[in-house]
mmCIF file of C-alpha atoms in Angstrom:
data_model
loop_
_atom_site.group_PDB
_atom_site.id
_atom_site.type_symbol
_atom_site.label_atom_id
_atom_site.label_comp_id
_atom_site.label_asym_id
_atom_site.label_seq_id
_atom_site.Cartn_x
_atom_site.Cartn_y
_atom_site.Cartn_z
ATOM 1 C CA UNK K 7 10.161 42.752 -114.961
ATOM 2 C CA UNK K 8 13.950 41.440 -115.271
ATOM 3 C CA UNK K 9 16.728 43.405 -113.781
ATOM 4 C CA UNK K 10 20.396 43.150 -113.905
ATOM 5 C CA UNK K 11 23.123 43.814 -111.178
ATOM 6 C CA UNK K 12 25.787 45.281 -112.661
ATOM 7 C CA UNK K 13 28.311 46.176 -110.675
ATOM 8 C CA UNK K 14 30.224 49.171 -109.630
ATOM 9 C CA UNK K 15 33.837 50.481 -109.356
ATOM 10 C CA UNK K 16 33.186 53.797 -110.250
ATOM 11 C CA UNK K 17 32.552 55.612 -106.576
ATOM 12 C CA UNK K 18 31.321 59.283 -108.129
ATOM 13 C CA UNK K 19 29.212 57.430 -110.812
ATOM 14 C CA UNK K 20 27.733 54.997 -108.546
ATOM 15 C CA UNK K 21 27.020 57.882 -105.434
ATOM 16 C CA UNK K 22 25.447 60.175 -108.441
ATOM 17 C CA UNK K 23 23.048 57.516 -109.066
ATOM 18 C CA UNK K 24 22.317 56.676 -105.996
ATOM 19 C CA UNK K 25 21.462 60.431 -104.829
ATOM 20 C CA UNK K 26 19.005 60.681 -108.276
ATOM 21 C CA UNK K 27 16.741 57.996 -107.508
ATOM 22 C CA UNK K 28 13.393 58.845 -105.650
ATOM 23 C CA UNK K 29 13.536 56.237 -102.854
ATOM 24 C CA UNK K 30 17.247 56.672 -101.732
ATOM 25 C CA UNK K 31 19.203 57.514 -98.371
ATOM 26 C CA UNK K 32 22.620 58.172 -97.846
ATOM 27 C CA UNK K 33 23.562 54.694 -95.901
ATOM 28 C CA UNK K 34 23.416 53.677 -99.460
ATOM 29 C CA UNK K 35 26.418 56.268 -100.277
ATOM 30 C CA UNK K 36 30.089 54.454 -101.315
ATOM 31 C CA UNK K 37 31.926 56.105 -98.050
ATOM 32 C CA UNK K 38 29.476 54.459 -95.500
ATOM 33 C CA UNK K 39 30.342 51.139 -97.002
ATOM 34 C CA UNK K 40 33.770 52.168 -96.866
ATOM 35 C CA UNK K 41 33.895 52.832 -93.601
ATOM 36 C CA UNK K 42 32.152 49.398 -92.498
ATOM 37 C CA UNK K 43 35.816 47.855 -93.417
ATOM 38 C CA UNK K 44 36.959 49.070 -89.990
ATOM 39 C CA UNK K 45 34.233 46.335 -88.687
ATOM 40 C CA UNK K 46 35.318 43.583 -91.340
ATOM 41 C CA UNK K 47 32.434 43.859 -93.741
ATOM 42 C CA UNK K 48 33.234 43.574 -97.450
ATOM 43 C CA UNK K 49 30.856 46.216 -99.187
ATOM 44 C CA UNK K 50 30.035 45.509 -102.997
ATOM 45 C CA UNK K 51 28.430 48.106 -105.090
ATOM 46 C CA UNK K 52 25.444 47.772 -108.345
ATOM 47 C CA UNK K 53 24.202 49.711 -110.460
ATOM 48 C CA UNK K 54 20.469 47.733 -111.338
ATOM 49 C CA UNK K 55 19.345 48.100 -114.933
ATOM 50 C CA UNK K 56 16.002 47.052 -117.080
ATOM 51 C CA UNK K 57 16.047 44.751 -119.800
ATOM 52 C CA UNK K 58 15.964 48.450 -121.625
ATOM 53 C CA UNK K 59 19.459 49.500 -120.261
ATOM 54 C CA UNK K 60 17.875 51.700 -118.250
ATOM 55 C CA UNK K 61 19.101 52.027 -114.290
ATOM 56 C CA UNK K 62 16.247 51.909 -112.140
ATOM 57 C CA UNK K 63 18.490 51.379 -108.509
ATOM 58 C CA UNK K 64 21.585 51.347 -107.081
ATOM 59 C CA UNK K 65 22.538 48.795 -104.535
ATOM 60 C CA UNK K 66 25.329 48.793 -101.751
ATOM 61 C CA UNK K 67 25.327 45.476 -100.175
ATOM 62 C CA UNK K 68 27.875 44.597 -97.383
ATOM 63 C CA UNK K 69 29.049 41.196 -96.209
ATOM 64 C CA UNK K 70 29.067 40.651 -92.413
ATOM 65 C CA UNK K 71 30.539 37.477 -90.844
ATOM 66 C CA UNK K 72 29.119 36.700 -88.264
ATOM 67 C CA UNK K 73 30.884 33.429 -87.218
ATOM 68 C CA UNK K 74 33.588 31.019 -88.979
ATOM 69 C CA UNK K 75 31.519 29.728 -91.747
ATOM 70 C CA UNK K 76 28.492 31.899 -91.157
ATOM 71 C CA UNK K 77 27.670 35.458 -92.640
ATOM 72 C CA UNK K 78 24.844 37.412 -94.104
ATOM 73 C CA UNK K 79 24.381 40.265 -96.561
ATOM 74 C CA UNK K 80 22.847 43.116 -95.634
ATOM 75 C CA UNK K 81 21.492 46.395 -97.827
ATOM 76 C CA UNK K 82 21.555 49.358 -95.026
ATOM 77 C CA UNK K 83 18.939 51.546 -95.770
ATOM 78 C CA UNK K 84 18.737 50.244 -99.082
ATOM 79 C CA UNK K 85 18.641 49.160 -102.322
ATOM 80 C CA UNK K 86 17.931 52.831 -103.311
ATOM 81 C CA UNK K 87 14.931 52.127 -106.082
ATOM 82 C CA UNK K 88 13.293 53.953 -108.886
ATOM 83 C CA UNK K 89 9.874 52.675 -106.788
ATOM 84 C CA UNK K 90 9.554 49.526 -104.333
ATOM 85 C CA UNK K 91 7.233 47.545 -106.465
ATOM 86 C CA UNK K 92 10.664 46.652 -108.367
ATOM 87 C CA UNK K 93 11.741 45.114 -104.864
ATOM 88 C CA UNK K 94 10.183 41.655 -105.929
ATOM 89 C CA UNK K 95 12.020 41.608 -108.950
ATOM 90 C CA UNK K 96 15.493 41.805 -107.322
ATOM 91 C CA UNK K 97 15.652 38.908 -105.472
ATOM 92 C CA UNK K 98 16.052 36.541 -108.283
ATOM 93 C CA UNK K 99 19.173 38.357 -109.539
ATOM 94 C CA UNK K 100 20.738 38.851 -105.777
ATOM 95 C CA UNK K 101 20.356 34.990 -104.876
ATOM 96 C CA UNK K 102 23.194 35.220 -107.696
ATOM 97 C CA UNK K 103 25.346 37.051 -105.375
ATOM 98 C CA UNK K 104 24.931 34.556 -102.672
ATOM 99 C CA UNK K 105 27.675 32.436 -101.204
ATOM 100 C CA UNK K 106 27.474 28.756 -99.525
ATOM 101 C CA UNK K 107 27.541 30.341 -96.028
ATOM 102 C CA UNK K 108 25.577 33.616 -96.681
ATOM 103 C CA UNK K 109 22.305 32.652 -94.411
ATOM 104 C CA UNK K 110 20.168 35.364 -95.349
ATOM 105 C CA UNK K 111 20.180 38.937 -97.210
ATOM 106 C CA UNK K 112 18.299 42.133 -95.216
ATOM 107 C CA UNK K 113 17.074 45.164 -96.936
ATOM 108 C CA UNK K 114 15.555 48.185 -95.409
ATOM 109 C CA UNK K 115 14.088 49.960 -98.479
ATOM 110 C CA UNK K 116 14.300 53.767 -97.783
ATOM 111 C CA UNK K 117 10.805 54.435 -98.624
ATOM 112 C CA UNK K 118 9.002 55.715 -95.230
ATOM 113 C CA UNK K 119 5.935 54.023 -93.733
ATOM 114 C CA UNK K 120 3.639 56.850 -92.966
ATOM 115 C CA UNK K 121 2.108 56.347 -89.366
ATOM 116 C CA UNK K 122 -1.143 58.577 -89.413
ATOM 117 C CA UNK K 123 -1.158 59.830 -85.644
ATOM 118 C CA UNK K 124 -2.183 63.273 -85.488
ATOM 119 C CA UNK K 125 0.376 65.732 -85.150
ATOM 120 C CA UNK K 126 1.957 66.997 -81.821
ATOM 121 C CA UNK K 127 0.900 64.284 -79.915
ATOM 122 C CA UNK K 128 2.532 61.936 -77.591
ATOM 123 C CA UNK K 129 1.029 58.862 -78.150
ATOM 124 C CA UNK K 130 1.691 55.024 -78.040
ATOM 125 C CA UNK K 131 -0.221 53.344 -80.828
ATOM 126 C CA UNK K 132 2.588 50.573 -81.570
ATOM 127 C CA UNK K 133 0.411 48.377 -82.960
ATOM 128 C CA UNK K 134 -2.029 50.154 -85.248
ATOM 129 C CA UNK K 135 1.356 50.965 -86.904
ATOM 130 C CA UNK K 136 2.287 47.864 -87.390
ATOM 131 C CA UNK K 137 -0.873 46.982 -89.315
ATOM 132 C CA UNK K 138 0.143 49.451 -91.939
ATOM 133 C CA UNK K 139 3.713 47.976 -92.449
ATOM 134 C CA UNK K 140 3.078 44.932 -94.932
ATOM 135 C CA UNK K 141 4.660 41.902 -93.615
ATOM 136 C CA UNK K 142 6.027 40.939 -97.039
ATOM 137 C CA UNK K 143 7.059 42.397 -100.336
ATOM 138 C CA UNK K 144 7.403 39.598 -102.475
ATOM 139 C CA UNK K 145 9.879 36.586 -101.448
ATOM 140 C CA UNK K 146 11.105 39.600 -98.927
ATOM 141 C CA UNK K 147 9.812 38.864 -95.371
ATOM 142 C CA UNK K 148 9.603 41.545 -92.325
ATOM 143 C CA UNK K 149 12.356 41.270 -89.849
ATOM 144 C CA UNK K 150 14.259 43.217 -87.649
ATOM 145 C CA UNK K 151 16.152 46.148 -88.778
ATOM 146 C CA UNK K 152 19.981 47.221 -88.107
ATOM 147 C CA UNK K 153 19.284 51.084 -88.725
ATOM 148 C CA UNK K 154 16.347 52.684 -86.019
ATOM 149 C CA UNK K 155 13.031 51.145 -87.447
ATOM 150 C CA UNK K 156 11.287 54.521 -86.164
ATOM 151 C CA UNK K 157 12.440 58.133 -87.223
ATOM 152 C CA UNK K 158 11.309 61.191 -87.307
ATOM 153 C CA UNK K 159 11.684 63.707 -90.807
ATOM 154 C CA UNK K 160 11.375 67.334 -90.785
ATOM 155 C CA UNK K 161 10.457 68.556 -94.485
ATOM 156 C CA UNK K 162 13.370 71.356 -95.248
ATOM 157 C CA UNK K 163 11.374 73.092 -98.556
ATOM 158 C CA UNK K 164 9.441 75.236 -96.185
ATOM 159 C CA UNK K 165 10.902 78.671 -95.188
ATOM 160 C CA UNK K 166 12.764 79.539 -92.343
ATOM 161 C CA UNK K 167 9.688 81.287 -90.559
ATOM 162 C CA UNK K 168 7.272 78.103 -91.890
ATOM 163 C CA UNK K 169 9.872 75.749 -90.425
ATOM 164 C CA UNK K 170 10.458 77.738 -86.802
ATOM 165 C CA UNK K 171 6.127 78.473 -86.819
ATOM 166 C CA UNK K 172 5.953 74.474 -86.871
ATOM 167 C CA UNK K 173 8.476 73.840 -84.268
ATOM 168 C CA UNK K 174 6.864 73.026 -80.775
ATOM 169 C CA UNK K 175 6.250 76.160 -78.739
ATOM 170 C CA UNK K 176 8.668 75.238 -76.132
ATOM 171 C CA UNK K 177 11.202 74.861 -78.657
ATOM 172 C CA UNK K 178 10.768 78.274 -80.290
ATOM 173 C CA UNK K 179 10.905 79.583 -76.700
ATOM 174 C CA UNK K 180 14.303 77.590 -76.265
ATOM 175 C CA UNK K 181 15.641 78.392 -79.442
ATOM 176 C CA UNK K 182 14.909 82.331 -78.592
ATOM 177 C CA UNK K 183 17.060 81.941 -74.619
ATOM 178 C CA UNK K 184 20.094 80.108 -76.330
ATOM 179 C CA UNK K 185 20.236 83.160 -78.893
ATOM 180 C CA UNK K 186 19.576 85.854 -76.056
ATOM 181 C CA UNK K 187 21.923 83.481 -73.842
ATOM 182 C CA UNK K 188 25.035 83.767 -76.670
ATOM 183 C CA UNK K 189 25.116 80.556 -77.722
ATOM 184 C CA UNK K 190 26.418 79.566 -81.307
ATOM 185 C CA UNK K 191 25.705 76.985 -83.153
ATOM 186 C CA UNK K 192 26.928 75.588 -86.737
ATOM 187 C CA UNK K 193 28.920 73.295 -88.843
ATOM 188 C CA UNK K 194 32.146 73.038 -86.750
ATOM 189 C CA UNK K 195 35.592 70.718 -87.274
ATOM 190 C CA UNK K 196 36.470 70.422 -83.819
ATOM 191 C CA UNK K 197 35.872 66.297 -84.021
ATOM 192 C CA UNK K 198 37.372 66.610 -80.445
ATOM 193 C CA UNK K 199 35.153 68.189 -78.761
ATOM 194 C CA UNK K 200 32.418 65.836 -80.591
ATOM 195 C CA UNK K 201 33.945 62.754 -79.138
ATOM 196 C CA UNK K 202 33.943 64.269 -76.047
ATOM 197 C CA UNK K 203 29.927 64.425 -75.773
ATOM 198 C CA UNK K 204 29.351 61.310 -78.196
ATOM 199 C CA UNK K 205 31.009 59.070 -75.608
ATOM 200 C CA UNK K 206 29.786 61.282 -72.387
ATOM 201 C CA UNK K 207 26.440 60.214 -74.046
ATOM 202 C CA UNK K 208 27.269 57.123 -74.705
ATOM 203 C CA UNK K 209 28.068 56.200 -71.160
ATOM 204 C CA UNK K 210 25.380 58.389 -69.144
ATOM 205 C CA UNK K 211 22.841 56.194 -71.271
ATOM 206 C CA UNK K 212 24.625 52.986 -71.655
ATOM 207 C CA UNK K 213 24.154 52.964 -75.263
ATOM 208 C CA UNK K 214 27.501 51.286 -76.979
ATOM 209 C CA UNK K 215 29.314 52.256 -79.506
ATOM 210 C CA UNK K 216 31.408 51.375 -81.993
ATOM 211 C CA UNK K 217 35.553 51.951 -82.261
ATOM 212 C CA UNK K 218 37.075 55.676 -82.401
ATOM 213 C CA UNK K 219 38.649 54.051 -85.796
ATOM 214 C CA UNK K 220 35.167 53.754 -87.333
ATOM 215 C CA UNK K 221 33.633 57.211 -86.816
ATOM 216 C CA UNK K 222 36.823 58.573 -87.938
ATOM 217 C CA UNK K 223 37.098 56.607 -91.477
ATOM 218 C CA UNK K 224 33.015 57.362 -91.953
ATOM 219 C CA UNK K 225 33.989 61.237 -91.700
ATOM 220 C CA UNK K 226 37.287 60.840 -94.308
ATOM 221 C CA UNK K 227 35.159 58.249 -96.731
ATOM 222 C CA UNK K 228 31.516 59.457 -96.241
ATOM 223 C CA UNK K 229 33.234 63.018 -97.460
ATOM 224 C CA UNK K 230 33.919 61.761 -101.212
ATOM 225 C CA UNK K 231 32.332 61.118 -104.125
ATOM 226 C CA UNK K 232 29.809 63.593 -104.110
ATOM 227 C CA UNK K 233 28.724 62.739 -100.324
ATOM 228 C CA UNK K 234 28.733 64.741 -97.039
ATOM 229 C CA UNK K 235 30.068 63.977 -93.828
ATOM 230 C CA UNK K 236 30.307 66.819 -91.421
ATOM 231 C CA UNK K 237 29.466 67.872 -87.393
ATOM 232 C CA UNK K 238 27.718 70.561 -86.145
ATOM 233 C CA UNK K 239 28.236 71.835 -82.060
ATOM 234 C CA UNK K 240 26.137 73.829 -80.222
ATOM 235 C CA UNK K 241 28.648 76.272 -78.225
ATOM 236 C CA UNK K 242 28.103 78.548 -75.184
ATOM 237 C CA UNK K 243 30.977 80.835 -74.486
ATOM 238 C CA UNK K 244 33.471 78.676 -76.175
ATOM 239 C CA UNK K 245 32.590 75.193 -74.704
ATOM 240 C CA UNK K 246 30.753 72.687 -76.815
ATOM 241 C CA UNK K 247 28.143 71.226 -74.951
ATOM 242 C CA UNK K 248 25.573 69.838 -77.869
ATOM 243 C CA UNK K 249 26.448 68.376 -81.062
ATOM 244 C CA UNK K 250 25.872 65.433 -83.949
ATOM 245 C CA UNK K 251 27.608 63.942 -86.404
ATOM 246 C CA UNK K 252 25.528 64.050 -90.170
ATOM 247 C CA UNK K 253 25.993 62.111 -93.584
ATOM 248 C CA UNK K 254 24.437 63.399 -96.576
ATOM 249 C CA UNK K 255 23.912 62.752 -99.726
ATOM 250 C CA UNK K 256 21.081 63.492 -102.435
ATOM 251 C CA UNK K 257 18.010 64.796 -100.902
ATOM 252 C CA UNK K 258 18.818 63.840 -97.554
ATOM 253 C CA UNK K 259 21.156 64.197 -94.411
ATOM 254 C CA UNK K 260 20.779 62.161 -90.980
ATOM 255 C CA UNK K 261 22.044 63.214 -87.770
ATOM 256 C CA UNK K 262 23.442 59.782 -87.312
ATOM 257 C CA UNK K 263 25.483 59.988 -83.814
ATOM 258 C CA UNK K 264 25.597 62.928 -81.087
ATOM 259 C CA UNK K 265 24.000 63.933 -77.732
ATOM 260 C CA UNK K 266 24.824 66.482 -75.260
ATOM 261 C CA UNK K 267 26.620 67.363 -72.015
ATOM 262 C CA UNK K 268 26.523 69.293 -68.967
ATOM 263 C CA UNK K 269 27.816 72.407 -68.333
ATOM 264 C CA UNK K 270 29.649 71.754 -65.518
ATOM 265 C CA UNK K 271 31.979 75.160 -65.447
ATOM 266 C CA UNK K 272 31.647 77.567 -62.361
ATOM 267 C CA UNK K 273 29.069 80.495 -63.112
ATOM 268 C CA UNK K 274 30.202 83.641 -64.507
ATOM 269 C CA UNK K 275 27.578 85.396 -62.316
ATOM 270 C CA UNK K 276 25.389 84.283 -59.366
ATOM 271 C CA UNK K 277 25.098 80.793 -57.415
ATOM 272 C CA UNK K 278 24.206 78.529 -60.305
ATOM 273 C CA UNK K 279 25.260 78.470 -64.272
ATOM 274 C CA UNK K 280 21.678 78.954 -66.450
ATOM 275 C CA UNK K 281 21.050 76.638 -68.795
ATOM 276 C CA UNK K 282 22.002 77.775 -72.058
ATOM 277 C CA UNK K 283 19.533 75.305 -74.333
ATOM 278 C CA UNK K 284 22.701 74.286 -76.557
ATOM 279 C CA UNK K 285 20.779 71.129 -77.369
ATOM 280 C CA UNK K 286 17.802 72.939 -78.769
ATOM 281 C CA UNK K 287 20.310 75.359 -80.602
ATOM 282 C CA UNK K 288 21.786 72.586 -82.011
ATOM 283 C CA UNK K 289 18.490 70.874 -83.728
ATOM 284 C CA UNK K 290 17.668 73.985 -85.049
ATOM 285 C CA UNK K 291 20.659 75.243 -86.318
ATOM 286 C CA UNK K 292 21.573 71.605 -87.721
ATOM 287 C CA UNK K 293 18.161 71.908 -89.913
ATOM 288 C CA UNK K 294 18.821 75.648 -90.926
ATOM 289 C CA UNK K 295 22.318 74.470 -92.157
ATOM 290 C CA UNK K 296 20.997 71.503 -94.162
ATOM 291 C CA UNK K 297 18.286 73.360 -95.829
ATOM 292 C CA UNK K 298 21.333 76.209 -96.983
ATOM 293 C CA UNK K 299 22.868 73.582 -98.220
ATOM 294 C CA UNK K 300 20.596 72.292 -100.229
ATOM 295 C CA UNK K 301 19.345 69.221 -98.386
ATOM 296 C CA UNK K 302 15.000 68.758 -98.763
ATOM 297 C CA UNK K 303 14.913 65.612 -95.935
ATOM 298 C CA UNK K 304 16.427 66.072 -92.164
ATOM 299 C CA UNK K 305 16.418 62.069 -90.479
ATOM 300 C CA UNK K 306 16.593 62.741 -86.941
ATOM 301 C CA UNK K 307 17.708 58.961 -86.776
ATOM 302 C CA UNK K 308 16.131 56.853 -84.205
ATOM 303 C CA UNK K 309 12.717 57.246 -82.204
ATOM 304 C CA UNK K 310 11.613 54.506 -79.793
ATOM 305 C CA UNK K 311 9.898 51.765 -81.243
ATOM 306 C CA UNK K 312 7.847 51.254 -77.623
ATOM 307 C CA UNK K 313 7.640 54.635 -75.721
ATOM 308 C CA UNK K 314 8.594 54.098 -72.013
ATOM 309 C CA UNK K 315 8.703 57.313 -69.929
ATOM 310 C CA UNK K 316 11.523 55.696 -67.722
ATOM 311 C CA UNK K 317 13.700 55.227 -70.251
ATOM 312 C CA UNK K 318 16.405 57.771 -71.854
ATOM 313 C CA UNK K 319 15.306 57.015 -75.103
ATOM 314 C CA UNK K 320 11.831 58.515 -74.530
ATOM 315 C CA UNK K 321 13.914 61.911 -73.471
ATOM 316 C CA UNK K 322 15.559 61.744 -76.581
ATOM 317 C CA UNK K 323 12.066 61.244 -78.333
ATOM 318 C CA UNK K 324 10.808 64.510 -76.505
ATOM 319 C CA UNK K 325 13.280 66.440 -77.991
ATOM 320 C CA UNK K 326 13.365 65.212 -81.090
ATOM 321 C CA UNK K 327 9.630 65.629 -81.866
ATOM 322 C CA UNK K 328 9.737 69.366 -80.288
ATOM 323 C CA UNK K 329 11.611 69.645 -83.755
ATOM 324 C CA UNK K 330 9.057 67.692 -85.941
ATOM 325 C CA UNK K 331 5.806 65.364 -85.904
ATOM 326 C CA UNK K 332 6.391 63.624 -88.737
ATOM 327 C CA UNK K 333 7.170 59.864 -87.570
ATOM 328 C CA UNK K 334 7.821 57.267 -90.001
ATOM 329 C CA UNK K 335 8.897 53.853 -90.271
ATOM 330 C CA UNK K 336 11.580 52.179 -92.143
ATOM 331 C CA UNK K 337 10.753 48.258 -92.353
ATOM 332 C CA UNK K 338 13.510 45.665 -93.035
ATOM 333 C CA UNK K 339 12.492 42.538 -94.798
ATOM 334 C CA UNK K 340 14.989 39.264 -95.469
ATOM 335 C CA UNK K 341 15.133 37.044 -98.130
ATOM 336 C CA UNK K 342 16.314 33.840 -97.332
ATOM 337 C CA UNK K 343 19.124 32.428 -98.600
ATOM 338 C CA UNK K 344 19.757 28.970 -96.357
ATOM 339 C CA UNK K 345 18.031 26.389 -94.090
ATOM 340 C CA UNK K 346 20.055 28.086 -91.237
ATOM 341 C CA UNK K 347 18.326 31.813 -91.884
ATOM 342 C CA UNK K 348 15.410 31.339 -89.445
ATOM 343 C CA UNK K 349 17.034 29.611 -86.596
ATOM 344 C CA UNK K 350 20.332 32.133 -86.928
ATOM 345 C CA UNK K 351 17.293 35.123 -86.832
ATOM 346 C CA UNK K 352 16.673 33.219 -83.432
ATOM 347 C CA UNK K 353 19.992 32.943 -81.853
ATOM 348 C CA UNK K 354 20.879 36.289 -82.852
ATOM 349 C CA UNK K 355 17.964 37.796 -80.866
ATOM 350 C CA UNK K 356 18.829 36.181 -77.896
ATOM 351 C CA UNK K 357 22.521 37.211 -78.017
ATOM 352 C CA UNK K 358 21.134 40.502 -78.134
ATOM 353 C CA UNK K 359 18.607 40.298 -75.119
ATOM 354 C CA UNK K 360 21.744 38.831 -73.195
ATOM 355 C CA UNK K 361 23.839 41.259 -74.046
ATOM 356 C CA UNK K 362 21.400 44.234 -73.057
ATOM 357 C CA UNK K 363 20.765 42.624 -69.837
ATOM 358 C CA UNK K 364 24.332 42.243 -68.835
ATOM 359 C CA UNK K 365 24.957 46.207 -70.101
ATOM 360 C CA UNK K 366 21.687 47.558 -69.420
ATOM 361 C CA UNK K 367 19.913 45.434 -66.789
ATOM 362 C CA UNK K 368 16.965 44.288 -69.394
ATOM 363 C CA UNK K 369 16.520 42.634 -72.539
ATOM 364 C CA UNK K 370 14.701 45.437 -74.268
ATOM 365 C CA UNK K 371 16.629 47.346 -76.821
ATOM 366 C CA UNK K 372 17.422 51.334 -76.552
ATOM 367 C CA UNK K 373 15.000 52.004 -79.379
#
């Protein structure tokens, strides 16, 4: 089937079509690629369209340089698509887009590979999911994604006593002692006192980050348009101590950055402070305040690809599945664009297994 880039400079037209389509996600939104300008990528935006006139996707693509002379293009969690079978059909039309020293162009289609594990179970079966991911759509081959390969949804249709009945038991009994406890939890402006766990996070788990400057344009541009950028912070008496940063649009919202922190304040009673279960407040009051408003699909954003019980990132993984079972994958695939795409794939995996070992002490990646 032909299809036609046609692109955008309208942001509310191009977000509105971006949230309608069935396979979508809100990396795709016109603020994220605003944002990205902060990091020097140029973001274009199009609208693709049938022989018919009809739009069937919406595309954000961004431009990264990489080195003088050298760049790639890259779709992040994208193109949004009326279904991925039209995936094969696009490449044609984006070699158009192509410059002389683009190398190659990633998407990460934001339809979910299902992984089939039964629920509530910790388990490693890495490569039986891998057998289920296809290895090629078309002239599109698997690669290595930018965005967390592995995720974890929670489905926000249910009711609120469906949703809390499915949450792990130890989470229900967590959720209970932060409410008996006093803790409060909910959309809060206070980008402050996220920073302030973000980067505690950040450097109890060596994970990186990017600049201040970046975070801060996502939540001005991600909060146009039609799209949603906002932070929710799990309080006890007063002092923020859980909390994640979330862009939405469409369907879906994805806790995209956060963590938690220590209360480290002298008891009000007895020898030792309890612990309040802020974190576990937060999940669940993040998901009860995307379901009110109006959100069907909560990302939790990042599982471990590998599980590895000595690792932070399996902690994180605990958590995060206390909240849901439902793990997914979301596969990137390239297309090449130049001779230099396969041996630049190369080099750019071992920059990244250096730099890991000199931050981290080992070339494996945090998820």
């Amino acid at each position: 089937m032909p299809l036609h880039l046609h692109e955008s400079h309208d942001p509310r037209a191009f977000n509105a079509a971006v949230a309608a389509l069935p396979l979508s996600n809100p990396l795709q939104g016109w603020g994220y690629g605003e944002a990205r300008r902060v990091l020097g990528q140029q973001p274009r935006r199009f609208l693709i369209r049938n022989d018919q006139g009809s739009t069937v996707g919406a595309l954000q693509l961004l431009r990264k340089p990489l080195v003088p002379g050298v760049s790639v293009l890259y779709a992040p969690r994208g193109p949004a698509l009326e279904s991925l079978d039209l995936l094969p059909d696009l490449a044609a039309p984006l070699r158009t887009l192509a410059r002389r020293t683009d190398a190659y162009l990633k998407v990460e289609p934001p339809k979910p590979v299902e992984v089939g594990r039964p629920d509530d179970l910790i388990t490693e079966d890495f490569e039986a999911d891998q057998a289920t991911i296809p290895e090629s759509i078309g002239p599109f081959r698997r690669s290595q994604t930018e965005q967390p390969e592995h995720t974890i949804l929670a489905d926000l249709s249910l009711s609120e006593d469906d949703m809390f009945a499915g949450l792990h038991k130890m989470a229900r009994r967590n959720v209970r002692t932060a409410d008996r406890m006093g803790v409060e939890a909910g959309r809060d402006d206070d980008f402050e006192a996220f920073w302030e766990i973000f980067s505690a996070t950040n450097e109890r788990a060596q994970l990186g980050s990017f600049p201040r400057a970046y975070y801060e344009a996502l939540r001005d541009a991600g909060n146009q348009f039609g799209g949603e950028t906002y932070t929710v912070l799990s309080r006890h008496e007063g002092k923020a101590l859980a909390g994640g940063f979330f862009l939405g649009l469409g369907d879906t919202t994805a806790y995209l950055y956060g963590g938690s922190i220590r209360d480290e304040r002298p008891p009000t009673t007895g020898d030792k402070r309890k612990d309040a279960k802020a974190p576990d407040a937060f999940y669940w009051n993040a998901m009860l305040d995307a379901k009110e408003h109006g959100y069907g699909t909560f990302d939790f954003w990042g599982v471990p690809r590998r599980l590895d019980e000595s690792k932070h990132s399996f902690g994180v993984f605990k958590m995060k599945l206390k909240f849901s079972t439902h793990r997914v994958w979301f596969p990137a695939y390239d297309l090449r664009l130049s001779p230099l795409a396969q041996p630049l794939v190369k080099a750019l995996r071992v920059r990244k297994d250096l730099l890991n070992k000199r931050t981290r002490g080992t070339t494996d990646d945090i998820l």
